[in-house]
PDB file of C-alpha atoms and ligand atoms in Angstrom:
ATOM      1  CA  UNK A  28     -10.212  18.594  -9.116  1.00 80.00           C
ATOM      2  CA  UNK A  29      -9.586  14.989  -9.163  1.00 83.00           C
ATOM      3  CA  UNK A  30     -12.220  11.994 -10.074  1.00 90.00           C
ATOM      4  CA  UNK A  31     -11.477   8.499  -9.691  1.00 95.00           C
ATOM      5  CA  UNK A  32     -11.720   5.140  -8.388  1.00 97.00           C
ATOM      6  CA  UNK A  33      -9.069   3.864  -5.579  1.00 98.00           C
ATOM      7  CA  UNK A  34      -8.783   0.232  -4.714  1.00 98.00           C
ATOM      8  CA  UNK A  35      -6.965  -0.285  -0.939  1.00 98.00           C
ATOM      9  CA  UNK A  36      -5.775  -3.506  -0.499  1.00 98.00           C
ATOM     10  CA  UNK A  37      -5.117  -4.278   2.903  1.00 98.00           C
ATOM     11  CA  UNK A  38      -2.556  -7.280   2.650  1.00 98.00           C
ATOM     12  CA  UNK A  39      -3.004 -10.771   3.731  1.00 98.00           C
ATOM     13  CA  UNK A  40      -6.128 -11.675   6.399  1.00 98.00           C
ATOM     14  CA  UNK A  41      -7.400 -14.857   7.905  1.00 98.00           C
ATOM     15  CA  UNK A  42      -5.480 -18.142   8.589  1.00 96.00           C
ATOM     16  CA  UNK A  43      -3.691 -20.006   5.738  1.00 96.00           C
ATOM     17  CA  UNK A  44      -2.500 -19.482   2.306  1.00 97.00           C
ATOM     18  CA  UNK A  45      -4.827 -18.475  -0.501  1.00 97.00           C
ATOM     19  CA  UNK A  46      -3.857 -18.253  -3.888  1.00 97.00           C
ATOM     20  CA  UNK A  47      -0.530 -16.688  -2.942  1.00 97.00           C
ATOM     21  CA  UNK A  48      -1.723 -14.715  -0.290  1.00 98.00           C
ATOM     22  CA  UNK A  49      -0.411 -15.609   2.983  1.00 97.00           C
ATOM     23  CA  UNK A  50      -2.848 -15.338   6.422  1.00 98.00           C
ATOM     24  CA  UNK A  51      -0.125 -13.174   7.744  1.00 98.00           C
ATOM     25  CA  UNK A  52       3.759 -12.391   7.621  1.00 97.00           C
ATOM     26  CA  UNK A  53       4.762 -10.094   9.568  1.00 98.00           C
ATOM     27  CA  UNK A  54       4.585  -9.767  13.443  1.00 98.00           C
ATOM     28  CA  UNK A  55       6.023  -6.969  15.771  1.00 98.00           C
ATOM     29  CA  UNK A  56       8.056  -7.953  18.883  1.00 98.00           C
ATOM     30  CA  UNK A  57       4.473  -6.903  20.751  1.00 98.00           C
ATOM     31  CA  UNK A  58       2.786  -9.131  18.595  1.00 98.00           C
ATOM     32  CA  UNK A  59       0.340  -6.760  16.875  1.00 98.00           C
ATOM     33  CA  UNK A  60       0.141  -8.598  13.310  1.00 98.00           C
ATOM     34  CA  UNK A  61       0.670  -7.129   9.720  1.00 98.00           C
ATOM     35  CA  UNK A  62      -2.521  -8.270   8.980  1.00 98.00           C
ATOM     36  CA  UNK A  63      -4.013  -6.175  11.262  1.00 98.00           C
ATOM     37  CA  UNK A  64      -1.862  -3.373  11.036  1.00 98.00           C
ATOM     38  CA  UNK A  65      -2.551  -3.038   7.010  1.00 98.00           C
ATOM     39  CA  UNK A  66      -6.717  -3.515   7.697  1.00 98.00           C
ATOM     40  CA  UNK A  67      -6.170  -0.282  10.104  1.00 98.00           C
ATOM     41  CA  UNK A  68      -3.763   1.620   7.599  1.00 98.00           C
ATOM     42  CA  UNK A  69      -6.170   0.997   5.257  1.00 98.00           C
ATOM     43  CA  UNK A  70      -9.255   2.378   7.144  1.00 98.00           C
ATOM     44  CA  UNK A  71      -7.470   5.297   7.555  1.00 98.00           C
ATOM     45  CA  UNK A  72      -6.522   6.002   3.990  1.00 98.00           C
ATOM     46  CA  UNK A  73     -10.019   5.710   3.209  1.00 98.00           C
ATOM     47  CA  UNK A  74     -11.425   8.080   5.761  1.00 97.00           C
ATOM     48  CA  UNK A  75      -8.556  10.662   5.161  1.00 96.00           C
ATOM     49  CA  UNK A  76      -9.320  10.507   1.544  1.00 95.00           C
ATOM     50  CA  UNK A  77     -13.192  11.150   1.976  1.00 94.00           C
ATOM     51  CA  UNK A  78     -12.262  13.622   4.052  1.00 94.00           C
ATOM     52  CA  UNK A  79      -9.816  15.620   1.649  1.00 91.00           C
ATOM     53  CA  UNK A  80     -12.024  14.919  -1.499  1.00 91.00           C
ATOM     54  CA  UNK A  81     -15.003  16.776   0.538  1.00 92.00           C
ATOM     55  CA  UNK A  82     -12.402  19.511   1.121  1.00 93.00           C
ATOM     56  CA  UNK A  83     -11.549  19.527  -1.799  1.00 92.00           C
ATOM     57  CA  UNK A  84     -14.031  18.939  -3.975  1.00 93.00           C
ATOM     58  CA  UNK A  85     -12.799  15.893  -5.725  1.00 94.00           C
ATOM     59  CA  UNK A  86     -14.865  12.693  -6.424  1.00 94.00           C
ATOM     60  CA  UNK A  87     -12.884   9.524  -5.407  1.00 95.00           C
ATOM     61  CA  UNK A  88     -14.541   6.157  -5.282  1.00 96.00           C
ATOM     62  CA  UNK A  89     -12.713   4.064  -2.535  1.00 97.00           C
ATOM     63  CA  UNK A  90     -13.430   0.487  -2.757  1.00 98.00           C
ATOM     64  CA  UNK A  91     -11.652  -2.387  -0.259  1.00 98.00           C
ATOM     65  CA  UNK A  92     -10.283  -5.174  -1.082  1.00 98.00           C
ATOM     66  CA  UNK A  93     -11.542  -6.753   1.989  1.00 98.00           C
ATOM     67  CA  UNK A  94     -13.161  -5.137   5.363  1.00 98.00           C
ATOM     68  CA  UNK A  95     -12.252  -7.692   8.027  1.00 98.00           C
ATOM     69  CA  UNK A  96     -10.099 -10.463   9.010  1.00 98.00           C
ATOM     70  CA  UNK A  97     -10.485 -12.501   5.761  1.00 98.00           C
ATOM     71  CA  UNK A  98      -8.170 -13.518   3.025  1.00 98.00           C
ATOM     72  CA  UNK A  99      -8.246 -13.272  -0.713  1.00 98.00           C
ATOM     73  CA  UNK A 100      -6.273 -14.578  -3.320  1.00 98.00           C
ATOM     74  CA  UNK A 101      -4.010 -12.038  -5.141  1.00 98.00           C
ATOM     75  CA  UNK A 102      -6.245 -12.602  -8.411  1.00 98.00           C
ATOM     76  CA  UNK A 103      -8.783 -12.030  -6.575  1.00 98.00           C
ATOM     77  CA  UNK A 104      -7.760  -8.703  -4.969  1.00 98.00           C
ATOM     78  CA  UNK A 105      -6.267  -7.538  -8.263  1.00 98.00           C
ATOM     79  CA  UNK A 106      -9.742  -8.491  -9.605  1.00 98.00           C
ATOM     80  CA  UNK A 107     -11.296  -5.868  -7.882  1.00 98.00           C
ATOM     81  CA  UNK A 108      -9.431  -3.127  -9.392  1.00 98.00           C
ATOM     82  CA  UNK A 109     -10.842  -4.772 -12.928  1.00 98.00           C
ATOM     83  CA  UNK A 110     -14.529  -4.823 -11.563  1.00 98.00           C
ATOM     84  CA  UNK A 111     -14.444  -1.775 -10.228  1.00 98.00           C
ATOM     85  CA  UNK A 112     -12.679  -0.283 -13.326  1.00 98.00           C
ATOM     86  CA  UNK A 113     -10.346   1.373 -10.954  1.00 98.00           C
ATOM     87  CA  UNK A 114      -7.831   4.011 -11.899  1.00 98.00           C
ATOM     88  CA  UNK A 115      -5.317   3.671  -8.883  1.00 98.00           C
ATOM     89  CA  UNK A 116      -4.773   0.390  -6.746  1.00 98.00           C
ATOM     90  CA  UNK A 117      -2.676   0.533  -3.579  1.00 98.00           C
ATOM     91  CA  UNK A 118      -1.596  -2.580  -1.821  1.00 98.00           C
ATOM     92  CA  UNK A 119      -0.227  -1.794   1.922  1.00 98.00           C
ATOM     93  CA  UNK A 120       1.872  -4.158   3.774  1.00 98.00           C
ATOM     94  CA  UNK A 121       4.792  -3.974   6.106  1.00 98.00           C
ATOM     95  CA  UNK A 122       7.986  -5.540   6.364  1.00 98.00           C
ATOM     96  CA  UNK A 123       9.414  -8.545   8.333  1.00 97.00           C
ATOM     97  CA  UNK A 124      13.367  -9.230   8.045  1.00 97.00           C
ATOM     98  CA  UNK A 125      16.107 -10.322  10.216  1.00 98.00           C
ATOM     99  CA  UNK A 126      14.611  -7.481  13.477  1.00 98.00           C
ATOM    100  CA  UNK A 127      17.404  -4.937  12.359  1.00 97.00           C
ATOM    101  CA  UNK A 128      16.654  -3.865   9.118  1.00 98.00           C
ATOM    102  CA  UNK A 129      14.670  -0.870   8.364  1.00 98.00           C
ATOM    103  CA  UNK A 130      12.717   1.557   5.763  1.00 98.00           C
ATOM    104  CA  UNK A 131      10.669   2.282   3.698  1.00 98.00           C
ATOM    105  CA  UNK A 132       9.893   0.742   0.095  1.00 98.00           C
ATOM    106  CA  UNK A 133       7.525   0.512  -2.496  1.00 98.00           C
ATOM    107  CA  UNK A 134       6.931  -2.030  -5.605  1.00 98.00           C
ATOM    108  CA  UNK A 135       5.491  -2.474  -9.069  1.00 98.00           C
ATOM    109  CA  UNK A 136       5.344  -5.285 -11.184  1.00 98.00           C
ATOM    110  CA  UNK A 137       8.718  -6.131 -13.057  1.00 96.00           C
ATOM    111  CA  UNK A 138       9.281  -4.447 -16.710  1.00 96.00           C
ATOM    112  CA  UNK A 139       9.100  -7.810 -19.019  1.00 95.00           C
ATOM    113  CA  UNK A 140       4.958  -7.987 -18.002  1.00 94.00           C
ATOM    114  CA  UNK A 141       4.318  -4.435 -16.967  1.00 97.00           C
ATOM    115  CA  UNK A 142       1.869  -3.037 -19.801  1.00 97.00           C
ATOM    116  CA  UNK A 143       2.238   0.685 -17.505  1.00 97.00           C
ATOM    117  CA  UNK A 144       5.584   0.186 -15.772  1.00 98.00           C
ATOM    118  CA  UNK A 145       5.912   4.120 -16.335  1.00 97.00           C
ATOM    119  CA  UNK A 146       2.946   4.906 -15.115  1.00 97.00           C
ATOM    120  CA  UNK A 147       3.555   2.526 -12.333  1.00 98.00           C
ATOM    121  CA  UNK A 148       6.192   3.775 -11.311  1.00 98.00           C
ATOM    122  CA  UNK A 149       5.427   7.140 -11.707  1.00 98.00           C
ATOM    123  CA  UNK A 150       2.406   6.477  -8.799  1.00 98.00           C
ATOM    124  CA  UNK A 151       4.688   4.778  -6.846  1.00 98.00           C
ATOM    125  CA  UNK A 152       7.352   7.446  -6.411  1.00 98.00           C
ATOM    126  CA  UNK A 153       4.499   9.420  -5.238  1.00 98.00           C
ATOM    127  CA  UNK A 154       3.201   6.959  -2.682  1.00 98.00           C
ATOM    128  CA  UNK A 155       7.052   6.077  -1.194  1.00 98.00           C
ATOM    129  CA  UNK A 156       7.904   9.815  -0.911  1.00 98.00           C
ATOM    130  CA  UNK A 157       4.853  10.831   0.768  1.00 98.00           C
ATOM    131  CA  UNK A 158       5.087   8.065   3.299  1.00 98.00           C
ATOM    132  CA  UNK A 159       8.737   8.150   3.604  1.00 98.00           C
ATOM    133  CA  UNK A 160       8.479  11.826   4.526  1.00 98.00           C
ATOM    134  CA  UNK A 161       5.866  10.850   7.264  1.00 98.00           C
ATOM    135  CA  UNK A 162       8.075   8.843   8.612  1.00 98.00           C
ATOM    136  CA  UNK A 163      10.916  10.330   8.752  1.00 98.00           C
ATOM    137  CA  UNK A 164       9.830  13.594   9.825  1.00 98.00           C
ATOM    138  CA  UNK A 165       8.405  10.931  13.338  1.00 97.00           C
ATOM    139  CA  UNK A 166      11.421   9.086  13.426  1.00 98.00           C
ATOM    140  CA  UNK A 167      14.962   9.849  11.829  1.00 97.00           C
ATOM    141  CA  UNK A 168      15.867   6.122  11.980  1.00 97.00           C
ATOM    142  CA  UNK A 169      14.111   4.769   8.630  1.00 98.00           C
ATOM    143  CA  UNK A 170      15.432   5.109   5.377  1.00 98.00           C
ATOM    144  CA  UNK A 171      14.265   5.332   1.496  1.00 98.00           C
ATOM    145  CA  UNK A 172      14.906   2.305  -0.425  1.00 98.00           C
ATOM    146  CA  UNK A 173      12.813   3.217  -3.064  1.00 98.00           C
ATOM    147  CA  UNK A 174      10.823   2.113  -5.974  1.00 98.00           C
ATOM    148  CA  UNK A 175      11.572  -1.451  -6.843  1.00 98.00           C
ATOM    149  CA  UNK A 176      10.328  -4.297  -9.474  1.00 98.00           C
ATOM    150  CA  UNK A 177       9.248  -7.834  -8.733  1.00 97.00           C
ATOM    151  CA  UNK A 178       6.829 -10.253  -9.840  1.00 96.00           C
ATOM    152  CA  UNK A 179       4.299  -9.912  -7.470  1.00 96.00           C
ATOM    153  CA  UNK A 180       1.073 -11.323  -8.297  1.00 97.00           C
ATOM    154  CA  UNK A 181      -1.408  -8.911  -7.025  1.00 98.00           C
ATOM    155  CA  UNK A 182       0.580  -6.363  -9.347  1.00 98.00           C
ATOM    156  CA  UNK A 183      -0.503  -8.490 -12.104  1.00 97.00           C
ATOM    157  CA  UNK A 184      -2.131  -6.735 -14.951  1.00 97.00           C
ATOM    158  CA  UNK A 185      -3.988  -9.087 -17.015  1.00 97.00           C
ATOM    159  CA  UNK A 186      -5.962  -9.384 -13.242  1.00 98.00           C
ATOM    160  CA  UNK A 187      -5.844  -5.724 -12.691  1.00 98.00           C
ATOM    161  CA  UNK A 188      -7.561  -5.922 -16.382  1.00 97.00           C
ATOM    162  CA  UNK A 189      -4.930  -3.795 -18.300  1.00 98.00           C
ATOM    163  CA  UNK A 190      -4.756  -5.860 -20.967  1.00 96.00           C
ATOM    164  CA  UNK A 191      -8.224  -5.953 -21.688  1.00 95.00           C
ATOM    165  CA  UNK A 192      -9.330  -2.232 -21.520  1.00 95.00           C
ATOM    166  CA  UNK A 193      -8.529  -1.082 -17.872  1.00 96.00           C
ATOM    167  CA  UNK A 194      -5.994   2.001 -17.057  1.00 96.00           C
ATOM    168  CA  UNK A 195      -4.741   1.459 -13.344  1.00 98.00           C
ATOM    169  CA  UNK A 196      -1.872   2.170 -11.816  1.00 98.00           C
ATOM    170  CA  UNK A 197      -0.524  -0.421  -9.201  1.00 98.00           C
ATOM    171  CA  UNK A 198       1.669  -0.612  -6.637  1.00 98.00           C
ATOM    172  CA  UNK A 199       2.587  -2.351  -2.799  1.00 98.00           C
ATOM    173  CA  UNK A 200       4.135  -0.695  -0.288  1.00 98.00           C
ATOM    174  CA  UNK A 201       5.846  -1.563   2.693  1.00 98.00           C
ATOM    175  CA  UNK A 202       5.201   0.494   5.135  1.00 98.00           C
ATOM    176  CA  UNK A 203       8.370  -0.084   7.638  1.00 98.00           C
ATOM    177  CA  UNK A 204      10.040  -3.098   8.879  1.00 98.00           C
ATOM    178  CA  UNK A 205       6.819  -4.410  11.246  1.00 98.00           C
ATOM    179  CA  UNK A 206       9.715  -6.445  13.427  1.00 98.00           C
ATOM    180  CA  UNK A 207      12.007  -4.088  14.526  1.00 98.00           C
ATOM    181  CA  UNK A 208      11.644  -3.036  17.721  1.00 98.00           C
ATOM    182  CA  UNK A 209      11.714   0.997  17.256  1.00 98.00           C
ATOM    183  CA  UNK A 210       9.084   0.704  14.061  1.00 98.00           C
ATOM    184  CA  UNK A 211       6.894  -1.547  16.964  1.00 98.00           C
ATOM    185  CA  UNK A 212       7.192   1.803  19.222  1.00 98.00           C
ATOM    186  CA  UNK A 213       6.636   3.842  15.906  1.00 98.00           C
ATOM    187  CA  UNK A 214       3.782   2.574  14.999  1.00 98.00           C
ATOM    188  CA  UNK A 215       2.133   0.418  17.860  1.00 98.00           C
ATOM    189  CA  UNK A 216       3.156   0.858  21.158  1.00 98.00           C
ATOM    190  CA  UNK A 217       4.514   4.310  21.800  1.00 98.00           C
ATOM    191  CA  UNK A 218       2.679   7.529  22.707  1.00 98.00           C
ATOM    192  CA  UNK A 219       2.529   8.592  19.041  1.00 97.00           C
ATOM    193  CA  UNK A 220       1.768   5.705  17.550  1.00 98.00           C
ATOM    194  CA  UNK A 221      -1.426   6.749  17.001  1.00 98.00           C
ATOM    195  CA  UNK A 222      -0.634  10.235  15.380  1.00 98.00           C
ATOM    196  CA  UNK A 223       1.885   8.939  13.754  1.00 98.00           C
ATOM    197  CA  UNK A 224      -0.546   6.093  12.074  1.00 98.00           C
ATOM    198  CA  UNK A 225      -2.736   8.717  11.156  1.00 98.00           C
ATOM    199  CA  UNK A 226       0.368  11.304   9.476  1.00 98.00           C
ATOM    200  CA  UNK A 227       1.441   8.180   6.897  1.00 98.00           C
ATOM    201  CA  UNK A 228      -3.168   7.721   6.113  1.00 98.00           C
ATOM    202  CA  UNK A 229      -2.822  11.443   5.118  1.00 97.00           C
ATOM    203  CA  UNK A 230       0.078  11.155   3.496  1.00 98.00           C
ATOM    204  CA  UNK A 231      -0.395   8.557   1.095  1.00 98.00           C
ATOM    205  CA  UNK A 232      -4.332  10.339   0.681  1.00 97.00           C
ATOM    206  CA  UNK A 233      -2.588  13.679  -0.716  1.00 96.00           C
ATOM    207  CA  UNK A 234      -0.451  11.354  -2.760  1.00 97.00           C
ATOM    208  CA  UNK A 235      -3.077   9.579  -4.150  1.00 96.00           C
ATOM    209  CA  UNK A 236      -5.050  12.977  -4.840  1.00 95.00           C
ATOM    210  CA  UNK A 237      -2.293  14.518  -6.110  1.00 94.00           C
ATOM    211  CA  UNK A 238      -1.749  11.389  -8.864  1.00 95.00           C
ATOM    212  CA  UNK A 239      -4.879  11.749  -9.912  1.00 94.00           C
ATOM    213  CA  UNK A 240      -4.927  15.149 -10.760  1.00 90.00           C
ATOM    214  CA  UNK A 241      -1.991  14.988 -11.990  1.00 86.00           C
ATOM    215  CA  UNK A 242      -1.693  12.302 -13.962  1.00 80.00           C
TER     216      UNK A 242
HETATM  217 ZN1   ZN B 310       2.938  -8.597   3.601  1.00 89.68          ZN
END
């Protein structure tokens, strides 16, 4: 049985640049936007997860970084996760390259100001599995590229409150590459887009369950 609080950050939101945090970055060739895209994601993770902590009879506390077409800061999203003395915080974005490249990938902050890195990365090999499996098993095309480490400031742990009592995990994934044409009939416009949007929620719920009770 698993007990804990979850932080879902849906990234960017709104128009402009706010404290690091971009209105939007992403855009498929049908022009559905990755801020959108992450604000649905996330409203999925969150109902699948209420869903399987009913089932099965786990407490988890979901808490948003933001509910509609806003943006934050990435202090203040990482801020939540210290409010909220949260034990797992999950950042979802998608990709945006040169149209061609593809997969899937998932970050924590770098090792010279990670306080958890192995704990970090420990919860992030669980999320990138989990939703590289979903994916793949829709669409043979992506690839794993793994856990990686860069500065990124919603990762931060002094915000996340790490270094002044806190104990939560953090990581951002990328979902796919939002501007490739396949991931845009993958995920958006193809007859199981939906399905499919709803097989990576449930995955990365179970992976988030199965963190916590495993820790
Ligand atoms: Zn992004």
């Amino acid at each position: 049985m698993a007990t804990g609080t979850l932080v879902i950050d849906p990234g960017h939101g709104g128009a402009g640049n706010i404290g690091g945090s971009d209105g939007n970055h992403a855009v498929s060739p049908s022009g559905v936007k990755e801020k959108d895209l992450t604000l649905i994601l996330a409203n999925l993770v969150k109902s699948e997860l209420q869903s399987a902590a009913t089932a099965g009879g786990h407490t988890i506390n979901v808490v948003m970084t933001r509910t509609g077409d806003v943006n934050l800061s990435l202090a203040q999203r990482a801020n939540i996760a210290r409010s909220n003395h949260a034990d797992r915080f999950l950042s979802i974005h998608l990709n945006g390259f040169n149209k061609v490249s593809r997969g899937v990938e998932t970050y924590v902050r770098r090792p010279q100001d990670n306080v958890n890195l192995a704990d970090d990365k420990r919860f992030a090999g669980n999320i990138q599995s989990a939703v590289f499996n979903a994916i793949k098993s829709a669409d043979a095309g992506t690839h794993d590229r793994g856990v990686k480490e860069e500065k990124f400031g919603v990762l931060n742990d002094v915000s996340l409150g790490n270094t002044s009592g806190g104990h939560c995990r953090a990581c951002l994934l990328e979902v796919e590459f939002l501007d490739v044409p396949a991931v845009d009939v993958l995920l958006n416009t193809g007859p199981n887009a939906t399905a499919v949007r709803g097989q990576i929620a449930e995955a990365i719920a179970n992976a988030i369950i199965n963190d916590l009770v495993h820790p």
